[in-house]
Coordinates of C-alpha atoms in Angstrom, one line a residue:
M1 CA 18.7 -3.4 2.1
V2 CA 17.1 0.0 2.9
T3 CA 14.0 -0.5 4.7
Q4 CA 13.1 2.8 6.1
W5 CA 12.7 5.9 4.3
P6 CA 11.6 9.3 5.7
G7 CA 8.1 10.1 6.1
Q8 CA 7.0 6.3 6.5
V9 CA 4.3 6.3 9.3
T10 CA 5.3 2.7 10.7
A11 CA 8.2 2.2 12.6
A12 CA 9.5 -0.7 10.7
G13 CA 9.2 1.3 7.4
M14 CA 8.8 -0.4 4.1
G15 CA 11.4 -0.9 1.4
K16 CA 9.8 0.8 -1.2
I17 CA 8.6 4.6 -1.8
P18 CA 6.2 6.5 -4.2
T19 CA 8.1 7.4 -7.0
L20 CA 7.2 11.1 -6.5
V21 CA 9.0 14.6 -6.3
A22 CA 7.4 17.9 -5.5
Y23 CA 8.5 21.2 -6.7
Q24 CA 7.8 24.9 -6.2
Y25 CA 8.9 27.2 -8.7
G26 CA 11.2 24.5 -10.2
E27 CA 13.5 23.8 -7.1
V28 CA 12.5 20.1 -5.1
Q29 CA 10.6 20.4 -2.0
A30 CA 10.3 16.8 -1.2
C31 CA 10.7 13.5 -2.3
G32 CA 9.0 9.9 -2.1
E33 CA 6.7 9.4 0.9
E34 CA 7.2 12.9 2.1
A35 CA 5.8 14.5 -1.3
V36 CA 2.7 12.4 -1.1
E37 CA 0.6 15.1 0.7
A38 CA 1.6 17.8 -2.2
F39 CA 0.6 15.3 -4.6
E40 CA -2.7 15.1 -2.7
D41 CA -3.1 18.8 -2.7
D42 CA -2.0 19.5 -6.6
K43 CA -0.7 17.0 -8.6
S44 CA 0.8 19.4 -11.4
T45 CA 3.4 20.7 -8.7
V46 CA 4.7 17.1 -8.3
A47 CA 6.8 14.6 -10.8
H48 CA 4.9 11.5 -11.0
Y49 CA 4.7 8.7 -13.2
F50 CA 7.7 10.4 -14.9
K51 CA 9.4 6.9 -15.8
L52 CA 7.0 6.9 -18.7
H53 CA 8.3 10.3 -20.3
L54 CA 11.6 8.1 -21.1
H55 CA 9.9 5.0 -22.5
P56 CA 10.6 4.3 -25.9
D57 CA 8.4 5.9 -28.7
H58 CA 7.2 2.1 -29.4
M59 CA 6.3 1.8 -25.7
K60 CA 4.6 5.2 -25.6
R61 CA 2.1 4.3 -28.2
S62 CA 0.7 1.8 -26.5
L63 CA -0.3 3.9 -23.8
S64 CA -4.2 4.3 -23.5
R65 CA -3.7 7.9 -21.5
P66 CA -1.6 10.6 -21.9
I67 CA 1.7 10.7 -19.8
P68 CA 0.9 13.1 -16.8
P69 CA 3.2 16.4 -17.6
L70 CA 6.1 17.2 -15.8
P71 CA 5.8 20.1 -13.3
P72 CA 6.1 23.9 -14.7
N73 CA 10.1 24.6 -15.6
V74 CA 11.4 21.2 -14.3
T75 CA 12.7 18.6 -17.0
L76 CA 12.8 14.9 -17.1
Q77 CA 16.6 15.0 -16.4
Q78 CA 16.2 17.2 -13.3
A79 CA 13.3 14.9 -11.8
Y80 CA 15.5 12.0 -12.2
T81 CA 18.8 13.4 -10.9
D82 CA 16.7 14.6 -8.0
I83 CA 15.2 11.5 -6.9
M84 CA 18.2 9.4 -7.6
S85 CA 19.9 12.2 -5.4
Y86 CA 17.5 11.6 -2.7
M87 CA 17.9 8.1 -2.6
F88 CA 21.5 8.0 -2.6
R89 CA 21.8 10.3 0.4
H90 CA 19.2 8.5 2.3
T91 CA 21.0 5.0 1.4
R92 CA 24.3 6.6 3.0
E93 CA 22.4 8.2 6.1
F94 CA 20.2 4.7 6.8
F95 CA 23.5 2.3 6.8
E96 CA 25.9 5.0 8.5
S97 CA 23.3 5.4 11.6
R98 CA 22.5 1.7 12.0
P99 CA 25.3 -0.2 14.5
G100 CA 26.6 -3.3 12.7
Y101 CA 26.1 -1.8 9.5
I102 CA 29.1 0.7 8.4
N103 CA 30.4 3.8 9.6
T104 CA 31.1 6.9 7.9
N105 CA 34.7 6.1 7.6
T106 CA 33.8 2.9 5.7
W107 CA 31.4 4.6 3.0
S108 CA 33.9 7.5 2.4
R109 CA 36.7 5.0 1.8
L110 CA 34.7 2.9 -0.5
Q111 CA 32.4 5.2 -2.3
N112 CA 35.2 5.5 -5.2
S113 CA 35.1 1.7 -6.1
M114 CA 31.8 1.4 -5.3
E115 CA 29.6 -0.8 -8.2
I116 CA 26.4 0.7 -9.2
I117 CA 23.6 -1.5 -10.9
L118 CA 20.3 0.0 -12.5
A119 CA 17.8 -2.3 -13.3
T120 CA 15.7 -1.4 -16.3
P121 CA 12.6 -2.3 -18.1
N122 CA 13.0 -5.0 -20.9
G123 CA 12.1 -2.4 -23.4
W124 CA 14.7 0.0 -22.5
D125 CA 18.1 0.2 -24.6
I126 CA 21.0 2.0 -25.3
K127 CA 19.5 5.3 -25.6
E128 CA 17.6 5.2 -22.3
Q129 CA 20.9 3.6 -20.5
G130 CA 22.8 6.7 -21.8
F131 CA 20.3 9.0 -20.2
L132 CA 20.4 7.4 -17.1
R133 CA 24.4 7.1 -16.9
R134 CA 24.2 11.2 -17.4
V135 CA 21.8 11.4 -14.5
A136 CA 23.7 9.1 -12.2
I137 CA 26.8 11.4 -12.7
R138 CA 24.6 14.4 -11.9
A139 CA 23.1 13.0 -8.9
G140 CA 26.5 11.9 -7.6
L141 CA 26.2 8.4 -7.3
I142 CA 29.2 7.9 -9.5
S143 CA 32.1 10.2 -11.3
S144 CA 32.1 10.4 -15.0
S145 CA 35.6 8.8 -14.9
G146 CA 33.9 5.6 -13.3
A147 CA 30.5 5.6 -15.1
E148 CA 32.2 3.2 -17.9
T149 CA 33.6 0.7 -15.6
R150 CA 31.5 0.8 -12.3
L151 CA 27.7 1.5 -13.3
T152 CA 26.1 -1.5 -15.0
F153 CA 22.7 -2.2 -16.6
I154 CA 20.3 -5.2 -16.0
T155 CA 16.7 -5.8 -17.3
E156 CA 14.0 -6.0 -14.6
A157 CA 13.1 -9.6 -15.8
E158 CA 16.9 -10.7 -15.2
A159 CA 17.2 -9.6 -12.2
S160 CA 14.0 -11.0 -11.0
I161 CA 14.9 -14.4 -12.0
H162 CA 17.9 -14.3 -9.6
F163 CA 15.8 -13.1 -6.9
A164 CA 13.4 -15.9 -7.5
L165 CA 16.4 -18.5 -8.0
H166 CA 17.5 -17.1 -4.4
H167 CA 14.2 -16.9 -2.3
G168 CA 11.7 -19.0 -4.1
S169 CA 10.9 -22.6 -4.5
I170 CA 12.3 -22.7 -8.0
R171 CA 15.1 -24.9 -7.2
N172 CA 12.3 -28.1 -6.2
W173 CA 11.4 -28.1 -9.8
L174 CA 14.3 -26.8 -12.0
R175 CA 15.7 -29.5 -13.8
Q176 CA 18.1 -29.2 -16.8
G177 CA 16.1 -28.9 -20.1
A178 CA 13.2 -26.8 -18.1
M179 CA 11.7 -24.2 -20.0
F180 CA 10.2 -21.5 -17.9
A181 CA 8.8 -17.9 -18.3
V182 CA 9.5 -15.1 -15.8
V183 CA 7.2 -12.3 -15.4
D184 CA 8.2 -9.3 -13.8
A185 CA 4.7 -7.3 -13.0
G186 CA 5.8 -4.0 -11.5
G187 CA 4.6 -0.3 -11.4
S188 CA 4.2 0.7 -15.0
T189 CA 5.8 -2.2 -16.8
V190 CA 5.5 -6.1 -17.1
D191 CA 8.5 -7.6 -18.2
S192 CA 8.3 -11.2 -19.6
T193 CA 11.3 -13.7 -20.4
L194 CA 12.0 -16.9 -21.4
Y195 CA 14.6 -19.4 -20.1
V196 CA 15.8 -22.7 -20.5
C197 CA 17.8 -24.4 -17.7
K198 CA 21.2 -25.7 -19.0
S199 CA 22.5 -27.1 -15.6
A200 CA 20.6 -27.1 -12.4
Q201 CA 23.8 -27.5 -10.5
T202 CA 25.4 -24.9 -8.7
P203 CA 25.9 -22.8 -10.2
V204 CA 22.7 -23.0 -12.1
R205 CA 22.9 -22.1 -15.9
L206 CA 20.5 -20.3 -17.7
E207 CA 19.9 -19.1 -21.4
E208 CA 17.4 -16.7 -22.9
V209 CA 15.2 -18.6 -25.5
A210 CA 13.5 -15.5 -27.2
S211 CA 13.4 -11.9 -27.3
S212 CA 11.7 -10.7 -24.2
K213 CA 8.7 -8.8 -23.9
C214 CA 7.5 -5.6 -22.1
V215 CA 3.9 -4.1 -21.9
Q216 CA 2.7 -1.1 -20.2
A217 CA 0.3 -2.8 -17.9
G218 CA 1.7 -2.4 -14.6
G219 CA -0.3 -1.7 -11.1
I220 CA -0.7 1.9 -11.8
F221 CA -3.2 1.3 -14.8
V222 CA -5.2 -0.7 -12.1
D223 CA -5.1 2.5 -9.9
E224 CA -5.7 4.7 -12.6
Q225 CA -9.0 2.7 -13.7
A226 CA -10.3 2.7 -10.1
E227 CA -10.0 6.5 -9.9
I228 CA -12.4 6.5 -13.0
V229 CA -14.6 4.0 -11.2
L230 CA -14.8 6.0 -7.9
K231 CA -15.3 9.3 -9.5
Q232 CA -18.1 7.8 -11.5
K233 CA -19.5 6.3 -8.5
F234 CA -19.5 9.5 -6.6
R235 CA -20.2 12.2 -9.5
N236 CA -23.1 13.7 -7.4
S237 CA -21.9 13.1 -4.2
R238 CA -19.7 15.3 -1.7
F239 CA -17.1 12.5 -1.7
G240 CA -16.5 12.9 -5.6
T241 CA -13.9 15.8 -4.7
S242 CA -10.2 15.4 -5.6
E243 CA -9.4 15.2 -1.9
Y244 CA -11.9 12.4 -1.0
I245 CA -10.8 10.5 -4.4
A246 CA -7.4 10.9 -3.8
A247 CA -7.5 9.4 -0.1
M248 CA -9.6 6.3 -1.7
I249 CA -7.3 5.5 -4.2
R250 CA -4.4 5.6 -1.5
V251 CA -6.3 2.9 0.3
F252 CA -7.3 1.2 -2.6
E253 CA -3.5 0.7 -3.7
L254 CA -1.9 -0.2 -0.6
K255 CA -4.9 -2.6 0.8
T256 CA -7.9 -3.3 -1.2
K257 CA -6.1 -4.2 -4.7
R258 CA -3.7 -6.4 -2.9
L259 CA -6.2 -8.3 -1.4
F260 CA -8.8 -8.5 -4.0
T261 CA -9.3 -12.2 -5.0
A262 CA -11.9 -13.9 -7.9
G263 CA -15.2 -13.8 -6.4
K264 CA -14.6 -11.6 -3.3
S265 CA -17.9 -10.0 -2.8
S266 CA -17.0 -7.2 -0.2
N267 CA -14.0 -5.1 -0.9
V268 CA -13.7 -2.3 1.5
I269 CA -11.8 1.0 1.0
D270 CA -11.3 2.5 4.7
F271 CA -10.8 6.1 3.6
G272 CA -12.1 8.5 6.2
G273 CA -13.9 9.0 9.8
P274 CA -17.1 8.6 11.5
G275 CA -18.6 11.9 9.9
D276 CA -18.2 10.7 6.5
T277 CA -21.3 8.6 6.1
D278 CA -23.8 9.0 3.1
N279 CA -26.3 6.2 2.8
A280 CA -27.3 6.9 -0.6
V281 CA -24.0 6.8 -2.1
G282 CA -22.8 3.3 0.2
V283 CA -20.6 5.5 2.3
R284 CA -20.8 4.7 6.1
R285 CA -18.6 6.0 8.7
G286 CA -15.5 6.6 6.3
K287 CA -15.9 3.4 4.3
V288 CA -17.3 2.5 1.1
S289 CA -17.7 -1.0 -0.5
L290 CA -17.0 -1.9 -4.0
T291 CA -18.3 -4.8 -5.9
A292 CA -16.5 -7.8 -7.2
A293 CA -17.4 -6.8 -10.8
E294 CA -16.3 -3.2 -9.9
V295 CA -12.9 -4.1 -8.7
A296 CA -12.4 -6.5 -11.7
S297 CA -13.3 -4.2 -14.1
C298 CA -10.1 -2.1 -12.7
F299 CA -8.0 -5.0 -13.4
A300 CA -9.5 -5.7 -16.6
V301 CA -7.1 -4.0 -19.1
P302 CA -3.6 -4.6 -17.8
I303 CA -4.7 -8.2 -17.2
K304 CA -5.6 -8.7 -20.8
D305 CA -2.4 -7.1 -21.9
I306 CA -0.3 -9.4 -19.6
R307 CA -2.0 -12.4 -20.9
D308 CA -1.6 -11.4 -24.6
S309 CA 2.4 -10.2 -24.0
V310 CA 2.9 -13.9 -22.0
R311 CA 1.0 -15.7 -25.0
S312 CA 2.8 -14.4 -27.7
L313 CA 5.9 -15.3 -25.4
I314 CA 5.1 -19.1 -24.6
D315 CA 2.8 -20.0 -27.8
S316 CA 4.4 -23.0 -29.7
R317 CA 6.7 -23.7 -26.9
N318 CA 6.8 -26.3 -24.3
V319 CA 6.7 -24.1 -21.2
Q320 CA 6.0 -25.8 -18.2
Y321 CA 6.3 -23.0 -15.5
L322 CA 5.6 -19.2 -15.2
V323 CA 7.5 -17.3 -12.2
L324 CA 5.5 -14.2 -11.3
V325 CA 7.8 -11.9 -9.3
G326 CA 7.4 -7.7 -8.7
G327 CA 4.8 -5.8 -6.8
F328 CA 1.8 -6.1 -8.9
G329 CA 2.9 -9.9 -9.1
E330 CA 2.2 -10.3 -5.6
S331 CA -1.8 -9.8 -6.5
T332 CA -3.6 -12.8 -6.0
Y333 CA -6.2 -12.1 -8.4
L334 CA -3.3 -11.5 -11.1
R335 CA -2.3 -15.0 -10.3
Q336 CA -5.7 -16.6 -10.8
E337 CA -6.0 -15.0 -13.7
L338 CA -2.8 -16.2 -15.0
E339 CA -3.4 -19.7 -14.0
S340 CA -7.0 -19.4 -15.6
A341 CA -5.6 -18.4 -18.9
F342 CA -2.5 -20.9 -19.0
G343 CA -3.1 -23.7 -16.5
T344 CA -5.1 -25.5 -19.2
R345 CA -2.2 -26.3 -21.1
G346 CA 0.1 -27.4 -18.3
V347 CA 1.7 -24.5 -17.0
S348 CA 2.2 -23.9 -13.6
V349 CA 1.9 -20.2 -12.3
I350 CA 5.0 -20.1 -9.3
V351 CA 5.4 -17.1 -7.2
A352 CA 8.3 -16.2 -4.7
E353 CA 8.0 -17.3 -1.4
E354 CA 9.7 -13.7 -0.1
P355 CA 7.7 -10.5 -0.8
S356 CA 8.9 -9.4 -4.3
R357 CA 8.2 -5.9 -4.3
K358 CA 11.8 -5.4 -4.5
A359 CA 12.8 -8.2 -6.5
A360 CA 14.5 -6.4 -9.3
A361 CA 16.6 -4.7 -6.7
E362 CA 17.9 -7.2 -4.8
G363 CA 18.0 -9.7 -7.9
A364 CA 20.4 -7.0 -9.5
S365 CA 22.8 -7.4 -6.5
I366 CA 22.5 -11.2 -6.7
W367 CA 22.8 -11.2 -10.3
H368 CA 26.2 -9.0 -9.9
I369 CA 27.3 -11.7 -7.5
T370 CA 26.4 -15.3 -9.4
H371 CA 25.5 -14.4 -13.2
N372 CA 23.4 -17.2 -13.4
V373 CA 22.3 -16.2 -17.0
K374 CA 24.8 -17.4 -19.5
A375 CA 23.4 -16.3 -22.6
R376 CA 20.9 -13.9 -24.0
A377 CA 18.7 -13.9 -27.2
A378 CA 19.5 -10.9 -29.2
R379 CA 16.8 -8.0 -29.4
Y380 CA 17.8 -6.9 -32.9
T381 CA 19.5 -8.7 -36.0
Y382 CA 23.1 -7.1 -36.4
G383 CA 25.1 -7.1 -39.7
M384 CA 26.4 -4.9 -42.2
H385 CA 26.2 -3.9 -46.0
I386 CA 28.7 -5.4 -48.1
W387 CA 29.5 -6.0 -52.0
N388 CA 28.7 -9.4 -53.0
D389 CA 29.1 -11.2 -56.6
Y390 CA 26.4 -10.6 -58.9
T391 CA 24.0 -13.6 -59.4
D392 CA 20.5 -14.3 -60.5
T393 CA 19.7 -14.0 -57.0
Y394 CA 19.9 -10.3 -57.1
R395 CA 18.3 -9.5 -60.4
E396 CA 15.7 -7.3 -59.0
R397 CA 19.1 -4.9 -58.3
F398 CA 20.5 -5.7 -62.0
D399 CA 20.5 -1.9 -62.7
L400 CA 23.2 -1.5 -59.4
R401 CA 25.8 -4.1 -60.8
Q402 CA 29.3 -2.5 -61.1
T403 CA 32.1 -4.3 -62.6
K404 CA 35.3 -4.1 -60.9
P405 CA 38.9 -3.7 -62.5
S406 CA 39.3 -7.2 -61.9
G407 CA 36.7 -8.1 -63.9
R408 CA 34.7 -9.1 -60.9
V409 CA 30.9 -8.3 -61.4
V410 CA 29.3 -7.1 -58.1
V411 CA 26.2 -5.6 -56.7
D412 CA 26.1 -3.1 -53.4
G413 CA 23.9 -2.8 -50.6
I414 CA 23.6 -6.5 -49.7
F415 CA 22.9 -6.8 -45.8
S416 CA 25.3 -9.8 -44.4
T417 CA 23.9 -11.0 -41.0
W418 CA 26.0 -11.5 -38.0
V419 CA 23.4 -12.4 -35.2
K420 CA 19.9 -12.7 -36.1
K421 CA 16.8 -11.9 -33.9
V422 CA 15.4 -14.9 -32.2

């Protein structure tokens, strides 16, 4: 697992980086943590939240705010290619520079047989997979000849359940017949999937019960609402500039949002220094405190959307557990709100014991080895149009009758179902 990326200030690093790509005149200048300064200086030159551009139309329609435009002369394919190329290049550098991992010869020897697994939101399908396959080839992750056999896709929710099986306390309560939901709360999307356990013995066997859900309610939407709150709070103050607001949001995302709990009265954003003081707006020595109501208002819309999505998935079903994973899933406040919403119906909210910000990435690797999910619910109804014998059932198609040379009277355009959406 890559645990150190360029530009990270701590020696230990972090497993994740912001999905940012900075450009100048259409040419990439920096990625990830190294692009943060450019993002704070001028957002228009940095590709950010560009995953939203790839969402299917039905997911885009659910967005409450416009998707940020890409920088001038930059296409979506270019932004994805640049970030993938950067991540793949640094992954190689990370492992080759650490004794005990692999050496240069090992990577070169195995690269042409390497298997790539990409985890995608539940709401993505063949069109989005095709786009990512082309990007992976352009970025040098895999050759065009190997893309059909060595590039695999998995939904983030299915990857996350494998992570939870490996790291969490799920095996303590998992029993044959147990039905549970997995809620993978990430940066932009929250994916929910319902499973039933067919066998709790090793190897565990799980089956999907219903079509999975995907809602635009990830952690970035809490940050966006926080930006609105802070701009309103400091609209008549020197702290209302884009530079100050960006600094506040960065601290809010890294600390304030993650530490917030129901009823916590003091929620400090430590964004500046001793000279940053204005008692009139509540700023003292570079710190401002938000009330519980102010912070809760930032969570309100995403949490409502998550509750509604989960409710539509588990209603009328005997669900006993809700497994919460993902970066946003580590929020204590989100867990408390889900417990409040579903605890009264006997649903226990379970969180992974290990930090789960990379649940999808690590879970995808575990999935490739174990394949615990043995059956999936169809997301669409599949079938074909056929001729069928004319009966009174088809009286509305009376004018479409045809008589075959054999004398058989048939009607065209009947849909024959092969697999039905659950």
